[in-house]
C-alpha positions as a printed NumPy array, in Angstrom:
array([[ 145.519,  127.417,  -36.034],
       [ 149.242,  126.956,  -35.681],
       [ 151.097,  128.53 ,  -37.832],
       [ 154.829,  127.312,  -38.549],
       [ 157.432,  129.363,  -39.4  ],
       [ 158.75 ,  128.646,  -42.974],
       [ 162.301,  128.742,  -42.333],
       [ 163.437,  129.314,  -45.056],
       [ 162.002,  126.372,  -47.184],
       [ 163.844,  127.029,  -50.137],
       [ 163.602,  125.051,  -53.574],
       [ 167.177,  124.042,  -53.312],
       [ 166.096,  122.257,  -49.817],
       [ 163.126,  120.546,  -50.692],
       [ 164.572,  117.248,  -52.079],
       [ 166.892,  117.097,  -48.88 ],
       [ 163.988,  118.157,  -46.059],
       [ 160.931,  116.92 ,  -47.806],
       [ 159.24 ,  115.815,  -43.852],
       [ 160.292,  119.671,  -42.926],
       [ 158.398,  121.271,  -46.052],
       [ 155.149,  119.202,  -45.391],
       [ 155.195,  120.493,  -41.917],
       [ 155.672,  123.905,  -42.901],
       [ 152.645,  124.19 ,  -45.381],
       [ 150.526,  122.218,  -42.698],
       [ 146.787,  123.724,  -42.668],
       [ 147.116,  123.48 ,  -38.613],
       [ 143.306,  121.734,  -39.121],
       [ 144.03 ,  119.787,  -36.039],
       [ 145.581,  122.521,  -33.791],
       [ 143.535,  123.468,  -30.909],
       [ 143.861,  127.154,  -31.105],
       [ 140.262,  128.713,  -32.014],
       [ 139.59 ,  131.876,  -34.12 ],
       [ 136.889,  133.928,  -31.473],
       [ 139.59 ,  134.727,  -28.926],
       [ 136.401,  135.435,  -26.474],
       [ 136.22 ,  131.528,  -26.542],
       [ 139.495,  130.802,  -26.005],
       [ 141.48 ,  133.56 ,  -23.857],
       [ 144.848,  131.974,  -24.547],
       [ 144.765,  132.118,  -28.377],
       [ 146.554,  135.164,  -28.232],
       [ 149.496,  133.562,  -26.289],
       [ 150.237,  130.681,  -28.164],
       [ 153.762,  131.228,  -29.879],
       [ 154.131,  131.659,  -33.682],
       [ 157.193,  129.61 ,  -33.574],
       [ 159.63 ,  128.268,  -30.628],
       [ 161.476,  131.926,  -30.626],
       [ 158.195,  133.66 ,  -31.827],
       [ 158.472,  137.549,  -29.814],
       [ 155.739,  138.06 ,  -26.84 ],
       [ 153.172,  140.889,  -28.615],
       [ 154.177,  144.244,  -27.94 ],
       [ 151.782,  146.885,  -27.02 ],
       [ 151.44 ,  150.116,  -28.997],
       [ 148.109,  151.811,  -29.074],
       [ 147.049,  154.496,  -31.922],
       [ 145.767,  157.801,  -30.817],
       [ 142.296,  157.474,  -32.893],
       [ 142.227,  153.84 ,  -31.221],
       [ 143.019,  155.016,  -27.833],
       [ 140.915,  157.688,  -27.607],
       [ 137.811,  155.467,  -28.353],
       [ 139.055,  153.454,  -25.464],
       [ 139.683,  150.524,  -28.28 ],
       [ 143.364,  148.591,  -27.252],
       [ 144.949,  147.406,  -30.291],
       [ 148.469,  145.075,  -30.012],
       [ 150.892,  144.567,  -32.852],
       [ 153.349,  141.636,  -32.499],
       [ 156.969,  142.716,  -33.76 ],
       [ 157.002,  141.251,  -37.19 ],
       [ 160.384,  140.887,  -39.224],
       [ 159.135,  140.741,  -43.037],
       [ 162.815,  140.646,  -44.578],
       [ 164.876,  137.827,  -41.867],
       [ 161.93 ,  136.475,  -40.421],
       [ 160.78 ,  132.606,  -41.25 ],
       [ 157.092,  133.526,  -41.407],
       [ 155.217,  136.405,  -43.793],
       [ 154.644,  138.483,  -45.05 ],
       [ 157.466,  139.01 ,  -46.358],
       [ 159.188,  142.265,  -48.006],
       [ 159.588,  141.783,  -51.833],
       [ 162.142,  144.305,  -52.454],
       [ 164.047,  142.627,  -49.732],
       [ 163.594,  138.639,  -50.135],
       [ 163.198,  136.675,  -53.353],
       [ 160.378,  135.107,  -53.699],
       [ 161.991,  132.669,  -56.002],
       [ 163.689,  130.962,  -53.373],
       [ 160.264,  129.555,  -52.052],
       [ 158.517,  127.078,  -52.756],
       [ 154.811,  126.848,  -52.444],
       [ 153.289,  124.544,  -54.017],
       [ 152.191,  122.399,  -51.508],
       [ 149.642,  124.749,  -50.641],
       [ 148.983,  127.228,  -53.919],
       [ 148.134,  126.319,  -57.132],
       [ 149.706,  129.515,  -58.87 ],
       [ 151.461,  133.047,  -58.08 ],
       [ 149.062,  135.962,  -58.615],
       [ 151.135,  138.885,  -59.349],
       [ 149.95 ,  142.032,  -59.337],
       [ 153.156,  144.012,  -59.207],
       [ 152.454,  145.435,  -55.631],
       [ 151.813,  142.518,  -54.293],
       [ 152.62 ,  138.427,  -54.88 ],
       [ 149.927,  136.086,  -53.534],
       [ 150.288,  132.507,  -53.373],
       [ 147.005,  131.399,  -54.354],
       [ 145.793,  128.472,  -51.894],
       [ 144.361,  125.576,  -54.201],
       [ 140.686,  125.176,  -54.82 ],
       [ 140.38 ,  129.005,  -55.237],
       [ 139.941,  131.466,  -58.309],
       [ 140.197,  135.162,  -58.169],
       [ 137.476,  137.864,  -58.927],
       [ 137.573,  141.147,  -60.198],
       [ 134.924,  143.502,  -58.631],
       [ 133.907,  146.249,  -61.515],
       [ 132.764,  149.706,  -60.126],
       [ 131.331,  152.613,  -62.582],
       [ 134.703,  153.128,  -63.948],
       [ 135.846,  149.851,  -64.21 ],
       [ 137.778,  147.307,  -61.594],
       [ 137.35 ,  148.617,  -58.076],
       [ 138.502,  145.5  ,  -56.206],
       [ 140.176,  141.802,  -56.695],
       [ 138.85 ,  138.902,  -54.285],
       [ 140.346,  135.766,  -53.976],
       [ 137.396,  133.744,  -53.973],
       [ 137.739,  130.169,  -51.813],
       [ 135.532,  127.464,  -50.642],
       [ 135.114,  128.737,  -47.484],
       [ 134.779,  132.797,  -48.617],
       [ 135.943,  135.841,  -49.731],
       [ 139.583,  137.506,  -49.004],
       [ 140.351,  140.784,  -49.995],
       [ 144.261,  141.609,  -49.659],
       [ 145.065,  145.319,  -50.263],
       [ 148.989,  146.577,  -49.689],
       [ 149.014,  150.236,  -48.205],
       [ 151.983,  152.821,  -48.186],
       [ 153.155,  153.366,  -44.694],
       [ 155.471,  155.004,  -42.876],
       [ 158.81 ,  154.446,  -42.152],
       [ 157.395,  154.512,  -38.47 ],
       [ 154.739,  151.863,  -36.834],
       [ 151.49 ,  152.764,  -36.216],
       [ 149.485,  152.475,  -39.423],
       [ 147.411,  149.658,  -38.118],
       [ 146.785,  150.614,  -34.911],
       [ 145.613,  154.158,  -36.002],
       [ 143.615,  152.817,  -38.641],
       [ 141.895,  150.119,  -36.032],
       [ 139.193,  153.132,  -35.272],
       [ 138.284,  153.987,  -38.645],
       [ 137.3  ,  150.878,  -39.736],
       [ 135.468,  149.784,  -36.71 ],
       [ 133.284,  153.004,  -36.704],
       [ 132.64 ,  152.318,  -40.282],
       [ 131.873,  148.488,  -39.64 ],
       [ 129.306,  149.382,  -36.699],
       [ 127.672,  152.255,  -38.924],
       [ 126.518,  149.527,  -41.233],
       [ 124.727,  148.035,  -38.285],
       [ 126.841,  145.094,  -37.311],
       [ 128.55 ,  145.27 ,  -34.129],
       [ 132.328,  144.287,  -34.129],
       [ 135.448,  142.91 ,  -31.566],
       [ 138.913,  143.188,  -31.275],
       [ 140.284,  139.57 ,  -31.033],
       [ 144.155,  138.654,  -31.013],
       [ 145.869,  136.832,  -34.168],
       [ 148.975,  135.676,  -35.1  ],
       [ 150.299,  139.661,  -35.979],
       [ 147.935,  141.304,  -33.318],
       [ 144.932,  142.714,  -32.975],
       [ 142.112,  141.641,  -35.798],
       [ 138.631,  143.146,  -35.798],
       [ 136.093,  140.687,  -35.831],
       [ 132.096,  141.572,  -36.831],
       [ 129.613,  139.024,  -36.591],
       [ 125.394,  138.642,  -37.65 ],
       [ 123.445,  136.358,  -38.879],
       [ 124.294,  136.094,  -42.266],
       [ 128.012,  135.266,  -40.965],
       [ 131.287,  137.197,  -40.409],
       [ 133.527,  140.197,  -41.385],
       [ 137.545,  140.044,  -40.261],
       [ 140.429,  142.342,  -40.826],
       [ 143.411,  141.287,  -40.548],
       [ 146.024,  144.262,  -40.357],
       [ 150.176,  143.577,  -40.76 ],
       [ 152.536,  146.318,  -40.553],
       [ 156.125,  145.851,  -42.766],
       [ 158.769,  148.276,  -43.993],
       [ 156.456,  151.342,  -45.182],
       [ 154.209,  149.21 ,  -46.486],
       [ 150.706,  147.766,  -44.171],
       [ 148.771,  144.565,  -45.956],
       [ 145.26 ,  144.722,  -45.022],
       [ 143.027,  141.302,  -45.537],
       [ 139.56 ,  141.64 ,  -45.249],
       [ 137.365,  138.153,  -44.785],
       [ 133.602,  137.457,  -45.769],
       [ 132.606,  134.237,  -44.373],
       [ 129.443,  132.509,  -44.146],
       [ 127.602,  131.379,  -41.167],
       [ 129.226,  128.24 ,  -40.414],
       [ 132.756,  128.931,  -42.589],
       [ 134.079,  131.322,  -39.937],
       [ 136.834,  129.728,  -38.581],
       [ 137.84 ,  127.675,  -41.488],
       [ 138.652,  130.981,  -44.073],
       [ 140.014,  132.552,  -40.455],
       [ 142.655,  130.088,  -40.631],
       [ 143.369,  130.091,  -44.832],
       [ 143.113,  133.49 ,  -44.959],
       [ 146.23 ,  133.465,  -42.212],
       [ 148.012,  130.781,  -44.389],
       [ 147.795,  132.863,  -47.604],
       [ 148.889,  136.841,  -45.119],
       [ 151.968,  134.613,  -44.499],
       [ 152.865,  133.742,  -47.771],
       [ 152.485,  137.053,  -49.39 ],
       [ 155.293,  139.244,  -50.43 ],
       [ 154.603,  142.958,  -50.712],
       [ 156.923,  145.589,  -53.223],
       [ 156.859,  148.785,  -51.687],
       [ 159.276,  150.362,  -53.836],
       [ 161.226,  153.417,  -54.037],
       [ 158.192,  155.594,  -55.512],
       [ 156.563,  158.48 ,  -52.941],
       [ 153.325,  157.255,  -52.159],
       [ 151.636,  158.933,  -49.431],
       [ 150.791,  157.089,  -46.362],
       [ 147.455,  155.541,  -46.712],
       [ 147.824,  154.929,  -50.006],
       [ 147.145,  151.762,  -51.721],
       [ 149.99 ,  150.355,  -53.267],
       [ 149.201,  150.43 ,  -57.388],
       [ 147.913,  147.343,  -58.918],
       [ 148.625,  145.728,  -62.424],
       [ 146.431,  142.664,  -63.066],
       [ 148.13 ,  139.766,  -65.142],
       [ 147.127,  139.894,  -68.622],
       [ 144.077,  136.934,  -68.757],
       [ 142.381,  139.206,  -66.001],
       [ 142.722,  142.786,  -68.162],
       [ 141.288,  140.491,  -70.989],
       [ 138.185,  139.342,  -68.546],
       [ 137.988,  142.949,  -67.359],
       [ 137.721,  143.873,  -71.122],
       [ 135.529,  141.325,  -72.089],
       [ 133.308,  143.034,  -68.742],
       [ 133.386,  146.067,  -69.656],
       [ 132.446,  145.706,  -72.807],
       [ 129.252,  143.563,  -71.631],
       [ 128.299,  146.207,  -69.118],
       [ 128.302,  148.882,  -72.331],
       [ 126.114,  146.768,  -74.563],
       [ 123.791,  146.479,  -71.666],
       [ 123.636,  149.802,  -70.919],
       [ 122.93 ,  150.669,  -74.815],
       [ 120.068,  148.243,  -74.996],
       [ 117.721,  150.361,  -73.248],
       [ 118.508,  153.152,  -75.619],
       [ 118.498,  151.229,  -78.802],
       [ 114.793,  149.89 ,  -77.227],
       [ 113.772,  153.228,  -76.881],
       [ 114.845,  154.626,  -80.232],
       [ 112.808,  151.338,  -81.507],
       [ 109.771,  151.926,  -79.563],
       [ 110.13 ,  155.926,  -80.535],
       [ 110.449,  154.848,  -83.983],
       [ 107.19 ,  152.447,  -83.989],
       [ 105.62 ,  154.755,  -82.328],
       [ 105.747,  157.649,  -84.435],
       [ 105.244,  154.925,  -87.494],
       [ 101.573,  154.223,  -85.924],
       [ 100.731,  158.052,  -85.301],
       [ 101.751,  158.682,  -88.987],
       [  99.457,  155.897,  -90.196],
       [  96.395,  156.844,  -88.053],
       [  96.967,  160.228,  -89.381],
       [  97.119,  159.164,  -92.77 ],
       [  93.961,  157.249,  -92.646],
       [  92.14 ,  160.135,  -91.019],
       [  93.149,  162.475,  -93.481],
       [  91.974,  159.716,  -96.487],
       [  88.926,  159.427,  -94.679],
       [  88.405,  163.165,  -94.658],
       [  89.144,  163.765,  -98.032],
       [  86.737,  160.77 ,  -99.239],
       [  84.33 ,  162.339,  -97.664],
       [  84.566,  165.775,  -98.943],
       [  85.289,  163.97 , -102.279],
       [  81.659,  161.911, -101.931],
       [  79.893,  165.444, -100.897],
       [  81.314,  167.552, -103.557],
       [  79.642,  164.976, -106.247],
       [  76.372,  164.567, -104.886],
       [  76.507,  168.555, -105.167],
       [  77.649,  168.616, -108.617],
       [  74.912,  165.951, -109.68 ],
       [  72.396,  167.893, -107.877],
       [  73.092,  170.776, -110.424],
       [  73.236,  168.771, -113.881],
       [  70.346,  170.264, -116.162],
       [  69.851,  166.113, -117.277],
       [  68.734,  165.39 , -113.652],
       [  66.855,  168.26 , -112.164],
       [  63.699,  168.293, -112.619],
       [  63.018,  172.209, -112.204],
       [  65.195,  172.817, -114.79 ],
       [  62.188,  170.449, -117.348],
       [  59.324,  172.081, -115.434],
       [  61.029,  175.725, -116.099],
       [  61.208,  174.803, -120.1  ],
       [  57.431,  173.97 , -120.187],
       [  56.363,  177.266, -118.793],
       [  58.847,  178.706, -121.158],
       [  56.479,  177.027, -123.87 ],
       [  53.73 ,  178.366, -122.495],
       [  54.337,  181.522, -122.123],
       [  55.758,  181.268, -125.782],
       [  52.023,  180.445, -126.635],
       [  49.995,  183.062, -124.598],
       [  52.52 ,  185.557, -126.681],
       [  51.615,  184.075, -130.069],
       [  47.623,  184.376, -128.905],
       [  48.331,  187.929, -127.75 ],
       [  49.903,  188.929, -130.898],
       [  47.346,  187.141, -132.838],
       [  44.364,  189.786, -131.02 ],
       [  46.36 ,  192.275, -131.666],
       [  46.174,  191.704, -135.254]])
């Protein structure tokens, strides 16, 4: 991919140099450079522009200690005709865009020219957003602005880090040359990883790439379109070095966030309401099996008690008539007895 410097295209120019803006916002489909630098050993060396710098090499500690060698081409993000550019420093007003973006996403650190065809997703965490993608036909890109400072370095010091942390998750990683340096490249099955590192004034914007098997090269080459379109507000605020820059979403995404969020709750409180039901019906049968237990046991000892009580009535026993007729008897034998004694 080719890219062309922008020179400047300013909104004021376009109805004069309308052949120079469509050149400037060309994709660079047809240009022969490829993405895997292993491929194509030149890549690196084809100019940004016609006065485009030759890269200059300045190795991190961390990087150069791991024996990884990590380039940074010199990048000028306030008079340079290619971004990123500086926001505090050049007005993004002045540009125009929409040959290849659909819409400016501003998030107050950062202004990102989305490229058409493409929508942007909030990733939630525990707490609530964790991460923005830009999601695009081809896959994911994740910008992130850091704090950096007022000396270079940030990238290539931070090169290590993230390839240790790439290769712990089992996928085994590249440096390859781009249009601002040294990119790290990771590769399996499933597809590719690329990060895409550009030091500015204090600030570093870091792109990370998720392609598919077969979409490698193509969000390669939009992902560089989009890193250098983007204009990054550093500010006057202390932020320490390796910081990410803070982020305020537009207000339709804090009302999808919202609208999240409060999804993710009811969710969560479905299981509990379940389980207050099912303790509920639960302890609704055990009081019912109780209660007919303790019917049954009672009818029972109601039933016994009256076959007792009928067992003692003096109309139904018949001891109690054989008892009288001795009585009589034994009335008679007296009467005879008195009678002798007469």
């Amino acid at each position: 991919m080719a890219l062309w410097p922008f020179g400047k295209n300013k909104k004021k120019n376009n109805a004069e140099q309308p052949a120079q803006q469509e050149e400037t916002f060309a994709s660079g489909a047809n240009s022969p450079e490829r993405t895997d630098a292993a491929e194509n050993p030149t890549a690196s060396e084809q100019p940004l522009s016609a006065d485009a710098p030759a890269p200059v090499d300045t190795p991190g500690d961390a990087a150069a200690a791991q024996g990884l060698h990590v380039t940074v081409n010199r990048h000028d993000a306030i008079n340079g005709d290619m971004g990123p550019f500086d926001g505090d420093s050049v007005d993004i007003e002045t540009f125009d865009f929409s040959e290849f973006s659909t819409g400016i996403l501003d998030l107050k650190s950062m202004k990102i020219p989305l490229p058409k065809r493409s929508q942007v997703q909030v990733e939630m965490g525990a707490q609530g957003p964790k991460m923005l993608h830009i999601i695009t036909e081809f896959g994911r890109i994740t910008p992130v602005a850091f704090a950096a400072p007022r000396s270079t370095g940030q990238w290539e010091s931070s090169v290590n880090e993230l390839v240790e942390n790439i290769q712990r998750d089992g996928m085994p990683t590249q440096l390859e040359e781009g249009p601002w340096g040294t990119e790290i490249a990771a590769q399996n099955a499933n597809g590719m990883i690329r990060i895409i590192g550009i030091e500015g004034p204090r600030w570093l914007l870091r792109l990370t790439l998720a392609a598919p098997t077969g979409k490698e090269e193509d969000l390669t080459e939009l992902a560089r379109e989009v890193a250098s379109r983007v204009f990054v507000y550093r500010g006057d605020d202390p932020i320490l070095a390796g910081n990410s820059l803070p982020v305020t979403m537009p207000p339709q995404l804090v009302k999808q966030v919202q609208d999240e969020m409060e999804r993710r709750k009811q969710e969560q409180n479905k299981p509990q309401e379940q389980s207050q039901q099912d303790t509920s019906a639960a302890n609704k049968a055990a009081q019912e099996a109780a209660a007919r237990q303790l019917f049954q046991m009672l009818g029972g000892n109601a039933a016994a008690q009256a076959a007792k009580n009928s067992e003692h009535h003096p109309e139904n026993d018949p001891e109690d008539s054989d008892t009288s007729a001795e009585s009589d008897d034994t009335s008679g034998d007296d009467s005879e007895g008195n009678g002798d004694s007469k």
